[in-house]
Structures are given as structure tokens and as C-alpha cells.
């Protein structure tokens, strides 16, 4: 332990991830004063909220100084890439999150790919392009399916997994010619498509020391059965049983440790969360992307499972004192179902009133993401992902039942949520358990695998 724990902590951001972070920090026996900027309608009930936008570096720094904040925890990627941590550290305010140089691993997919390739960390081969013609030539050589990625930040929407060359060509033209993501798509990656199970590994890093948090899986696509466009994430669950202890050891050996060593070798003093998106391919685990913050909605299932004092963990990471930190994890399974506004990730209505249940089932939380109070004090929707309903239970199936009961009862005109969060794992474990009972014909087998929640 590094002296005493901070008596106040300012969380930057206003989404479901920040709501989950605030609840995790509030569980600390140190009982810190918790502040948040800008927060949302749910966070207001649990922290002192200040109406400062998460990308207003000067105002956030002034707020941290004015409120004599002893620790700042930065949630989203934008303030990280704009140098909020650099600004706070200049004022000697301990801050959890990487400086702009570390945040560049997320803010530039080209930079991340260059690091991955330079240090021989498993990742898909890719070409880097600024012009349409060479990108189209490369596409034709590699064939479909193929993945087109905008270099810069695009709120989880800058990746197109193209099933056909026509789709791939349209994505290249959208990004390079029509500048769909502005400066973020001035450069693109054209990357081989990896097939397999995807998993999210969140790692609390302090220079070369690190603690791997419980493994989770996210549902990125908007529609049931993993259909439709990619989103920021529509639901998560943890643990991810597909990542066995042996596989996690392999991921640590081949990906986590080499990544953290590579970042240090590049001269980056990284103290924050490294979130590694990994595809479990038949040839082994392969890196899809680095993010430099907690995942959203990964945080909403990972943090509730952590028994250790999160304030102590983040404080230790901030001070370069992570070595030897023993993480205690709750054995229950957690699931988070994201309630979105119908139309997301495209156009969707805003300002719809939400009515909540008067009581929640045990071990269930509603994390607010895109909510605010309107002039008459009602809670209304303000963005695409509105709420995250998290439930913990001894089995994933029980947790899913609890979370879905709550989702059904929340009332909101534009409510949309996926009906199959966790189904991949539920069907897999159910299949294993029921293997002998249902495997007498191929029809029965596929019926088992496709069993709904
Ligand atoms: P990224 O922001 O790079 O993680 O991409 C967003 C999502 O696109 C990932 O979570 C994957 O579902 C998908 N994706 C990215 N890269 C690939 C790839 N090389 N092969 C298949 N899917 C990918
Ligand atoms: N859920 C994926 C992300 O936070 O980027």
C-alpha cells in the first residue's frame, strides 16, 4: 500500500462504464468522496456531478484543482487521446489512465498495428493506405471476407467486416474518398478477416507490472445472432468459459506480456487499462485491437465481479506499485444486457422518458449510459446506448434470466435490446452438459446448439 488511500476521486465520463466504475470505487472500505464529470441521470444519485464535458481538458483540469481531487480516473478514450492525463500530471494530480502517447495505441490503429508487427505479437496481416487505387488493388489480391478499418477514433463504428469485395470497395471509398470519419479515416488498414471467438482481456498496467482482470466477451453487432452493423457493444458476460486457464496462460505469454513489454520498450510509461481485443482463431489467439481504457460494456460485468478494493488497485497502478497485487474475484457469473434506442447505431430518437421498476431482483444493477433528467425531472434517453442491466448469479443462465426480467419491465418507447446476450456460452455449456442426451441425430444436435435463452 502507498501511504493512505485518496479521500476523493474524480471519475471522467458519463456512460455505463463510468457508472460501474463509480459503484466499484464506492465499495472501497476507504469510502472516498466521489465526483464525476459530466455523469448522467443514474450517476447523479451516487456521485457529485459537474457539467463539464469529457473532452474539455482545460475545464476538467481546473475542476480537479478546484475540488482538491486526490485521484482522477479517466473513463473514455477521447480525453485520454487529447492529453487529459498529461495535463493533470503536470498539476501533480495522481491520475489513472495513460498519457497521450499511450492512448495513441487506441487512437491510431496504424500505430498499434506497427507495434504488433515490430514485436512479433500475433495479429492479422494488413496493408496501410491513404489512396483508393492501391487499397483496391490490395483488396483484390487478398479477397473477401476482409476488414476495412479507419485509423482514428470513430466511436466503435470505424470497422467494416466486409463479406464481399463490393462491400469492401464501398467501405474503402466511404472512408478515403467520402471522408466518412473525417481525419480519422484519412488513413485506413485493410486487414485479413480472422474467424473465431472474440474475447476482451482487460489489464490494469503500471509500467511493466500488470494485473489481468476477469475475462469477458462482448456482442458487438446490433442484431440477434451477431447480425447487422458493429456497435460499441450490445452486451457482455464474464467469465468467458471459452478462455480456459490454459488458454489464458497462453494469451498472457504470447500477447499480454509481450504487449506490455513492447509498450515499455517504446518509452511509453503506461499506467492505466490496456484492453486487448483478441480473436481465438484455430491457429491461436490473435490481437484485433488495443484500447487504452476499460471496455464499455465490459466494465459492467468485470468490475462487479471484483472483490478486491478497486480504489487500492487503481491507486497502486497510478503510483507504479502494482507488483504483488493479489486480485480477488467473485465466482458468480455476470451478464450485462445493453438497452439501446431503436435505430442505433444509425439514427435514433432522443428525449424518450424511461420508467424503471420500483424494486430490482437481488444482485442486479441498472447502469445508466445515455440518460439525463429533463425539465420536469423525468429520466430521458440522450444517446444510442441508454442503459446496461447487469445481473450476477451462480450460473450465467440465472444471471441472464434476472437481467432479461428487468429489461422487459423497463418502459421506454424507443427501447431495443438484443435477446441473445450470453447465448453463445449458454448453448455451449448446455450442449456439453446435455451432450449424450441430445446427440442422437444431427437435427437434434443443431436444435440443441441453436436453443434460445
Ligand atoms: P476493432 O475496433 O479493431 O476491435 O474492431 C471492431 C470489431 O470488428 C472487433 O471487435 C471484431 O468483431 C471485428 N474485427 C476487427 N478486426 C477484425 C478482423 N481482422 N477479423 C475479423 N473481425 C474483425
Ligand atoms: N465494448 C468494446 C469497447 O469498449 O470498445
Coordinates of C-alpha atoms and ligand atoms in Angstrom, one line a residue:
X1 CA 0.0 0.0 0.0
X2 CA 1.3 3.5 -0.9
X3 CA 0.5 5.7 2.2
X4 CA -3.2 6.1 2.7
X5 CA -5.8 5.8 0.0
X6 CA -7.1 9.0 -1.6
X7 CA -10.0 10.7 0.2
X8 CA -11.6 11.9 -3.1
X9 CA -11.7 10.6 -6.6
X10 CA -13.0 12.3 -9.8
X11 CA -14.3 10.0 -12.5
X12 CA -14.3 11.4 -16.0
X13 CA -17.1 10.3 -18.3
X14 CA -20.8 9.8 -18.3
X15 CA -21.5 6.3 -19.6
X16 CA -22.3 2.9 -18.3
X17 CA -18.6 2.1 -17.8
X18 CA -18.2 5.2 -15.6
X19 CA -21.4 4.3 -13.6
X20 CA -19.9 0.8 -13.0
X21 CA -16.5 2.4 -12.0
X22 CA -18.2 4.7 -9.5
X23 CA -20.0 1.8 -7.9
X24 CA -16.8 -0.2 -7.7
X25 CA -14.9 2.7 -6.2
X26 CA -17.7 3.3 -3.7
X27 CA -17.3 -0.2 -2.4
X28 CA -13.8 0.7 -1.2
X29 CA -13.5 0.5 2.6
X30 CA -11.8 3.9 2.4
X31 CA -15.2 5.4 1.4
X32 CA -13.8 8.2 -0.8
X33 CA -15.8 11.3 -1.8
X34 CA -16.8 10.5 -5.4
X35 CA -17.1 13.2 -8.1
X36 CA -17.9 12.8 -11.7
X37 CA -17.8 14.9 -14.9
X38 CA -20.2 15.1 -16.6
X39 CA -22.0 12.0 -15.3
X40 CA -25.6 11.1 -16.2
X41 CA -29.0 10.7 -14.6
X42 CA -28.1 7.5 -12.8
X43 CA -24.7 8.7 -11.6
X44 CA -26.2 11.8 -10.1
X45 CA -27.7 9.7 -7.4
X46 CA -24.3 8.2 -6.4
X47 CA -21.7 10.9 -7.0
X48 CA -21.4 14.7 -7.1
X49 CA -21.7 15.5 -10.8
X50 CA -20.2 18.6 -12.5
X51 CA -21.4 19.6 -16.0
X52 CA -18.0 19.6 -17.7
X53 CA -17.8 17.7 -21.0
X54 CA -15.3 14.8 -21.0
X55 CA -13.3 16.4 -23.8
X56 CA -12.9 19.8 -22.2
X57 CA -9.3 19.3 -21.0
X58 CA -8.8 22.8 -19.5
X59 CA -12.1 22.8 -17.6
X60 CA -11.6 19.3 -16.3
X61 CA -8.1 20.1 -15.0
X62 CA -9.5 23.3 -13.4
X63 CA -12.2 21.2 -11.8
X64 CA -9.8 18.7 -10.4
X65 CA -7.6 21.5 -8.9
X66 CA -10.6 23.4 -7.5
X67 CA -12.1 20.3 -5.8
X68 CA -8.7 19.3 -4.5
X69 CA -9.2 15.9 -6.0
X70 CA -6.6 13.3 -4.8
X71 CA -7.1 10.8 -7.7
X72 CA -8.6 11.2 -11.2
X73 CA -9.8 8.1 -13.1
X74 CA -10.4 8.7 -16.8
X75 CA -13.1 6.5 -18.4
X76 CA -13.3 7.3 -22.2
X77 CA -10.7 7.3 -24.9
X78 CA -11.3 10.9 -26.2
X79 CA -9.9 12.8 -23.2
X80 CA -7.0 10.3 -23.0
X81 CA -6.0 10.9 -26.6
X82 CA -6.4 14.7 -26.1
X83 CA -3.8 14.6 -23.3
X84 CA -6.0 15.0 -20.2
X85 CA -3.7 12.8 -18.2
X86 CA -0.6 14.8 -19.3
X87 CA -2.4 18.0 -18.2
X88 CA -3.4 16.6 -14.7
X89 CA 0.1 15.1 -14.1
X90 CA 1.6 18.5 -14.8
X91 CA -0.5 19.7 -11.9
X92 CA 0.7 16.8 -9.7
X93 CA -2.7 15.2 -9.6
X94 CA -2.4 11.4 -9.5
X95 CA -4.3 10.1 -12.5
X96 CA -5.3 6.6 -13.6
X97 CA -5.1 6.4 -17.4
X98 CA -2.4 6.6 -20.0
X99 CA -0.9 9.8 -21.2
X100 CA -1.5 10.8 -24.9
X101 CA 1.5 8.7 -26.1
X102 CA -0.1 5.5 -24.5
X103 CA -3.6 6.5 -25.7
X104 CA -2.2 6.6 -29.2
X105 CA -2.4 2.8 -29.2
X106 CA -6.1 3.1 -29.4
X107 CA -6.4 6.4 -31.2
X108 CA -4.3 5.1 -34.2
X109 CA -4.9 1.6 -35.4
X110 CA -2.0 2.1 -37.8
X111 CA 0.3 2.8 -34.8
X112 CA -1.0 -0.2 -32.9
X113 CA -0.5 -2.5 -36.0
X114 CA 3.1 -1.2 -36.4
X115 CA 3.8 -2.1 -32.7
X116 CA 2.2 -5.5 -33.1
X117 CA 4.2 -6.3 -36.2
X118 CA 7.5 -4.8 -34.8
X119 CA 7.4 -7.0 -31.7
X120 CA 6.0 -10.1 -33.4
X121 CA 2.8 -10.2 -31.4
X122 CA 0.2 -12.4 -33.2
X123 CA -2.1 -10.2 -35.3
X124 CA -3.7 -10.4 -38.8
X125 CA -1.6 -9.2 -41.8
X126 CA -2.7 -5.8 -43.0
X127 CA -1.9 -3.1 -45.6
X128 CA -1.9 0.6 -44.7
X129 CA -3.4 3.0 -47.3
X130 CA -4.1 6.7 -47.9
X131 CA -5.1 6.4 -51.6
X132 CA -8.1 4.5 -53.0
X133 CA -6.4 2.8 -56.0
X134 CA -3.6 0.8 -54.1
X135 CA -6.2 -0.1 -51.4
X136 CA -8.5 -1.6 -54.1
X137 CA -5.6 -3.5 -55.7
X138 CA -4.7 -4.9 -52.3
X139 CA -8.3 -5.9 -51.7
X140 CA -8.4 -7.8 -54.9
X141 CA -5.2 -9.7 -54.1
X142 CA -6.4 -10.7 -50.6
X143 CA -10.1 -11.5 -51.5
X144 CA -13.2 -11.4 -49.3
X145 CA -14.1 -11.6 -46.4
X146 CA -11.8 -8.7 -45.5
X147 CA -11.8 -6.0 -42.9
X148 CA -11.5 -2.2 -43.5
X149 CA -10.5 0.0 -40.5
X150 CA -10.4 3.7 -40.2
X151 CA -7.1 4.6 -38.5
X152 CA -8.5 7.0 -35.9
X153 CA -11.3 7.1 -33.2
X154 CA -14.8 6.5 -34.6
X155 CA -16.9 5.6 -31.5
X156 CA -16.7 1.8 -32.3
X157 CA -18.1 2.4 -35.9
X158 CA -14.9 2.7 -37.9
X159 CA -14.5 -1.1 -38.7
X160 CA -16.3 -2.8 -41.6
X161 CA -16.1 -6.6 -41.8
X162 CA -16.8 -6.9 -45.5
X163 CA -18.2 -10.3 -46.7
X164 CA -17.8 -9.3 -50.4
X165 CA -15.3 -7.4 -52.4
X166 CA -18.1 -4.9 -53.4
X167 CA -18.8 -4.2 -49.7
X168 CA -15.1 -3.8 -49.1
X169 CA -14.7 -1.4 -52.0
X170 CA -17.6 0.7 -50.8
X171 CA -16.1 0.9 -47.3
X172 CA -12.7 2.0 -48.8
X173 CA -14.4 4.7 -50.8
X174 CA -16.6 5.8 -47.9
X175 CA -13.5 6.2 -45.7
X176 CA -10.9 7.6 -48.1
X177 CA -13.0 9.4 -50.7
X178 CA -16.1 10.5 -48.9
X179 CA -14.1 11.0 -45.6
X180 CA -16.9 9.3 -43.6
X181 CA -14.9 9.7 -40.4
X182 CA -13.1 12.9 -41.3
X183 CA -9.4 12.9 -40.3
X184 CA -10.0 9.6 -38.5
X185 CA -10.3 7.9 -41.9
X186 CA -7.6 9.8 -43.8
X187 CA -5.6 6.6 -43.4
X188 CA -7.0 3.0 -43.4
X189 CA -6.0 -0.5 -42.6
X190 CA -7.1 -3.3 -44.9
X191 CA -6.8 -6.4 -42.8
X192 CA -7.3 -10.2 -43.2
X193 CA -10.5 -11.4 -41.7
X194 CA -10.0 -13.6 -38.6
X195 CA -12.6 -16.2 -37.8
X196 CA -13.2 -17.4 -34.3
X197 CA -14.5 -16.5 -30.9
X198 CA -13.7 -13.0 -29.7
X199 CA -12.7 -12.1 -26.2
X200 CA -11.9 -9.0 -24.2
X201 CA -8.9 -9.0 -21.9
X202 CA -8.7 -6.0 -19.6
X203 CA -5.3 -5.5 -17.9
X204 CA -4.5 -3.0 -15.2
X205 CA -1.0 -1.8 -16.1
X206 CA 1.7 0.1 -14.3
X207 CA 4.8 0.2 -16.5
X208 CA 6.0 -3.4 -16.7
X209 CA 3.7 -4.7 -13.9
X210 CA 0.2 -5.8 -14.6
X211 CA -2.9 -7.5 -13.2
X212 CA -5.3 -9.3 -15.7
X213 CA -8.9 -8.8 -14.8
X214 CA -11.6 -11.4 -15.3
X215 CA -12.1 -12.3 -18.9
X216 CA -15.3 -11.3 -20.7
X217 CA -17.0 -11.5 -24.1
X218 CA -18.9 -8.7 -25.9
X219 CA -21.6 -8.9 -28.5
X220 CA -20.5 -6.2 -31.0
X221 CA -23.3 -6.5 -33.6
X222 CA -26.6 -4.7 -33.2
X223 CA -28.8 -7.7 -34.1
X224 CA -29.5 -11.1 -32.6
X225 CA -27.3 -13.9 -33.9
X226 CA -24.5 -11.4 -34.4
X227 CA -26.1 -9.7 -37.4
X228 CA -26.1 -6.1 -38.6
X229 CA -23.5 -3.4 -38.2
X230 CA -21.0 -3.2 -35.4
X231 CA -21.8 -1.1 -32.3
X232 CA -19.9 0.0 -29.2
X233 CA -21.1 -3.3 -27.6
X234 CA -24.6 -4.6 -27.0
X235 CA -24.0 -7.0 -24.1
X236 CA -21.3 -8.8 -22.2
X237 CA -20.7 -11.7 -19.9
X238 CA -18.0 -12.8 -17.6
X239 CA -16.3 -15.3 -17.1
X240 CA -15.8 -16.3 -20.7
X241 CA -15.6 -20.1 -20.4
X242 CA -14.1 -20.4 -23.8
X243 CA -10.9 -18.9 -22.3
X244 CA -9.7 -21.8 -20.2
X245 CA -7.0 -21.3 -17.6
X246 CA -4.5 -22.9 -20.0
X247 CA -5.6 -20.6 -22.9
X248 CA -5.4 -17.6 -20.6
X249 CA -1.8 -18.6 -19.7
X250 CA -1.0 -18.8 -23.4
X251 CA -2.6 -15.4 -24.1
X252 CA -0.6 -14.0 -21.2
X253 CA 2.7 -15.5 -22.6
X254 CA 2.1 -14.7 -26.2
X255 CA 0.1 -11.5 -26.1
X256 CA -0.3 -9.7 -22.8
X257 CA 3.3 -9.7 -21.5
X258 CA 4.9 -9.1 -24.9
X259 CA 2.4 -6.1 -25.5
X260 CA 3.3 -4.5 -22.1
X261 CA 7.0 -5.1 -22.7
X262 CA 6.7 -3.6 -26.2
X263 CA 4.9 -0.5 -24.9
X264 CA 7.6 0.0 -22.2
X265 CA 10.3 -0.6 -24.8
X266 CA 8.8 2.2 -26.9
X267 CA 9.5 4.5 -24.0
X268 CA 5.8 4.8 -23.0
X269 CA 5.2 5.0 -19.2
X270 CA 1.7 3.4 -19.3
X271 CA -0.4 3.4 -16.2
X272 CA -3.9 2.6 -16.9
X273 CA -6.1 -0.1 -18.5
X274 CA -4.8 -1.9 -21.6
X275 CA -7.8 -3.6 -23.2
X276 CA -6.8 -6.2 -25.7
X277 CA -9.4 -7.4 -28.2
X278 CA -8.4 -10.9 -29.2
X279 CA -9.8 -13.4 -31.8
X280 CA -9.3 -17.0 -30.7
X281 CA -8.5 -18.4 -34.2
X282 CA -7.8 -22.1 -34.9
X283 CA -4.1 -21.0 -35.3
X284 CA -4.1 -19.4 -31.9
X285 CA -5.1 -16.1 -30.2
X286 CA -4.5 -13.1 -32.4
X287 CA -4.8 -9.4 -31.5
X288 CA -7.7 -7.4 -33.1
X289 CA -7.1 -4.1 -31.4
X290 CA -5.7 -2.3 -28.4
X291 CA -7.9 0.0 -26.4
X292 CA -6.4 2.1 -23.5
X293 CA -9.4 2.2 -21.1
X294 CA -12.0 -0.1 -19.6
X295 CA -14.4 -1.6 -22.1
X296 CA -17.9 -0.5 -22.3
X297 CA -20.0 -2.7 -21.6
X298 CA -17.1 -5.0 -20.5
X299 CA -16.6 -2.9 -17.3
X300 CA -20.3 -3.5 -16.4
X301 CA -19.6 -7.3 -15.9
X302 CA -15.9 -7.3 -15.0
X303 CA -16.0 -4.6 -12.2
X304 CA -19.0 -6.1 -10.3
X305 CA -17.1 -9.4 -10.1
X306 CA -14.0 -7.8 -8.4
X307 CA -13.9 -8.4 -4.7
X308 CA -10.6 -6.6 -4.2
X309 CA -10.6 -2.9 -3.4
X310 CA -10.7 -1.1 -6.8
X311 CA -9.6 2.1 -5.3
X312 CA -6.4 0.4 -3.9
X313 CA -5.8 -1.3 -7.3
X314 CA -6.0 1.9 -9.4
X315 CA -4.1 3.9 -6.8
X316 CA -1.3 1.3 -6.8
X317 CA -1.2 1.3 -10.6
X318 CA -1.0 5.1 -10.6
X319 CA 2.0 5.0 -8.3
X320 CA 4.0 2.3 -10.0
X321 CA 3.3 -0.1 -7.1
X322 CA 1.3 -2.9 -8.7
X323 CA 3.8 -5.7 -8.2
X324 CA 2.4 -8.4 -5.9
X325 CA -1.2 -7.2 -6.0
X326 CA -3.4 -10.2 -5.5
X327 CA -6.7 -9.8 -7.2
X328 CA -9.7 -11.5 -5.6
X329 CA -12.6 -12.3 -8.0
X330 CA -16.2 -13.3 -7.1
X331 CA -17.1 -16.7 -8.5
X332 CA -20.6 -15.7 -9.7
X333 CA -21.2 -15.2 -13.4
X334 CA -22.2 -11.7 -14.6
X335 CA -24.1 -10.6 -17.6
X336 CA -24.9 -7.1 -18.9
X337 CA -27.7 -6.5 -21.5
X338 CA -27.5 -3.1 -23.1
X339 CA -30.8 -1.3 -23.6
X340 CA -30.4 1.0 -26.6
X341 CA -32.6 3.4 -28.5
X342 CA -34.1 1.7 -31.5
X343 CA -32.2 2.8 -34.7
X344 CA -28.8 2.8 -33.0
X345 CA -26.0 2.6 -34.4
X346 CA -27.8 4.7 -37.1
X347 CA -30.3 7.4 -36.4
X348 CA -32.4 7.1 -33.3
X349 CA -34.8 9.3 -31.3
X350 CA -33.7 11.2 -28.2
X351 CA -35.6 12.5 -25.2
X352 CA -37.9 9.5 -24.6
X353 CA -39.0 9.2 -21.0
X354 CA -37.9 5.9 -19.2
X355 CA -39.8 4.4 -16.4
X356 CA -38.0 2.0 -14.1
X357 CA -39.0 -0.9 -11.8
X358 CA -39.7 0.0 -8.2
X359 CA -37.5 -2.9 -7.0
X360 CA -34.8 -4.9 -8.6
X361 CA -34.1 -8.6 -8.2
X362 CA -31.1 -9.4 -6.0
X363 CA -27.6 -8.7 -7.3
X364 CA -28.9 -6.7 -10.2
X365 CA -27.9 -3.2 -11.2
X366 CA -29.0 -0.7 -13.8
X367 CA -26.0 1.2 -15.1
X368 CA -27.0 4.4 -16.8
X369 CA -25.3 5.3 -20.1
X370 CA -27.3 7.8 -22.3
X371 CA -29.7 9.3 -19.8
X372 CA -30.4 12.8 -18.4
X373 CA -33.2 14.5 -16.4
X374 CA -35.5 16.7 -18.5
X375 CA -37.0 20.0 -17.3
X376 CA -39.8 18.2 -15.4
X377 CA -37.3 15.8 -13.7
X378 CA -38.1 12.7 -15.7
X379 CA -35.2 10.4 -16.8
X380 CA -35.0 10.5 -20.6
X381 CA -32.8 9.0 -23.3
X382 CA -29.9 11.1 -24.6
X383 CA -27.8 8.7 -26.8
X384 CA -27.8 5.4 -28.6
X385 CA -26.8 3.1 -25.7
X386 CA -29.1 4.1 -22.9
X387 CA -28.8 1.6 -20.0
X388 CA -26.9 -1.6 -19.1
X389 CA -28.7 -4.1 -17.0
X390 CA -26.2 -6.2 -15.1
X391 CA -27.0 -9.3 -13.0
X392 CA -24.8 -11.7 -11.1
X393 CA -25.8 -15.2 -10.1
X394 CA -24.1 -18.6 -9.5
X395 CA -24.8 -19.6 -13.2
X396 CA -24.9 -17.5 -16.3
X397 CA -28.4 -18.8 -17.1
X398 CA -29.7 -17.5 -13.8
X399 CA -28.0 -14.2 -14.3
X400 CA -29.4 -13.9 -17.8
X401 CA -33.0 -14.6 -16.5
X402 CA -32.6 -11.9 -13.9
X403 CA -31.2 -9.3 -16.3
X404 CA -33.8 -10.0 -19.0
X405 CA -36.7 -9.8 -16.5
X406 CA -35.5 -6.3 -15.7
X407 CA -35.1 -5.4 -19.4
X408 CA -38.6 -6.5 -20.2
X409 CA -40.1 -4.3 -17.4
X410 CA -38.2 -1.1 -18.2
X411 CA -40.6 1.1 -20.2
X412 CA -39.4 3.4 -22.9
X413 CA -40.9 4.0 -26.3
X414 CA -37.7 3.5 -28.2
X415 CA -36.4 0.5 -26.2
X416 CA -34.3 -2.0 -28.1
X417 CA -32.1 -4.8 -26.8
X418 CA -30.6 -8.0 -28.1
X419 CA -32.4 -11.1 -26.9
X420 CA -29.4 -13.4 -27.1
X421 CA -26.7 -11.9 -24.9
X422 CA -24.7 -14.9 -23.4
X423 CA -26.4 -17.4 -25.8
X424 CA -23.0 -18.5 -27.3
X425 CA -21.8 -19.6 -23.9
X426 CA -25.2 -20.9 -22.6
X427 CA -25.6 -23.0 -25.7
X428 CA -22.0 -24.2 -25.4
X429 CA -22.2 -25.2 -21.8
X430 CA -25.7 -26.6 -22.1
X431 CA -24.5 -28.6 -25.1
X432 CA -21.6 -30.1 -23.1
X433 CA -23.9 -30.9 -20.2
X434 CA -26.6 -32.4 -22.4
X435 CA -24.3 -33.9 -25.0
X436 CA -25.3 -37.5 -24.6
X437 CA -29.0 -36.7 -24.2
X438 CA -29.3 -34.8 -27.4
X439 CA -26.7 -36.0 -29.8
X440 CA -28.6 -38.9 -31.3
X441 CA -29.2 -37.2 -34.6
X442 CA -27.7 -34.2 -36.5
X443 CA -31.1 -32.5 -36.4
X444 CA -31.3 -32.8 -32.6
X445 CA -27.7 -31.6 -32.3
X446 CA -28.4 -28.4 -34.3
X447 CA -31.6 -27.8 -32.3
X448 CA -29.5 -28.0 -29.2
X449 CA -26.9 -25.6 -30.4
X450 CA -29.5 -23.2 -31.5
X451 CA -31.5 -23.3 -28.3
X452 CA -32.8 -19.9 -27.3
X453 CA -32.1 -18.4 -23.9
Ligands
LIG1 P1 -11.7 -3.3 -33.6 O1 -12.2 -1.9 -33.2 O2 -10.4 -3.3 -34.4 O3 -11.8 -4.2 -32.4 O4 -12.8 -3.8 -34.5 C1 -14.2 -3.9 -34.1 C2 -14.7 -5.2 -34.3 O5 -14.6 -5.6 -35.7 C3 -14.0 -6.3 -33.5 O6 -14.4 -6.4 -32.2 C4 -14.3 -7.5 -34.3 O7 -15.6 -8.0 -34.0 C5 -14.3 -7.0 -35.7 N1 -12.9 -7.2 -36.3 C6 -11.9 -6.3 -36.2 N2 -10.8 -6.8 -36.9 C7 -11.2 -8.0 -37.4 C8 -10.5 -9.0 -38.2 N3 -9.2 -8.8 -38.6 N4 -11.2 -10.1 -38.5 C9 -12.5 -10.3 -38.1 N5 -13.2 -9.4 -37.4 C10 -12.5 -8.2 -37.0
LIG2 N1 -17.1 -2.9 -25.9 C1 -16.0 -2.6 -26.7 C2 -15.3 -1.3 -26.3 O1 -15.4 -0.8 -25.2 O2 -14.5 -0.8 -27.2

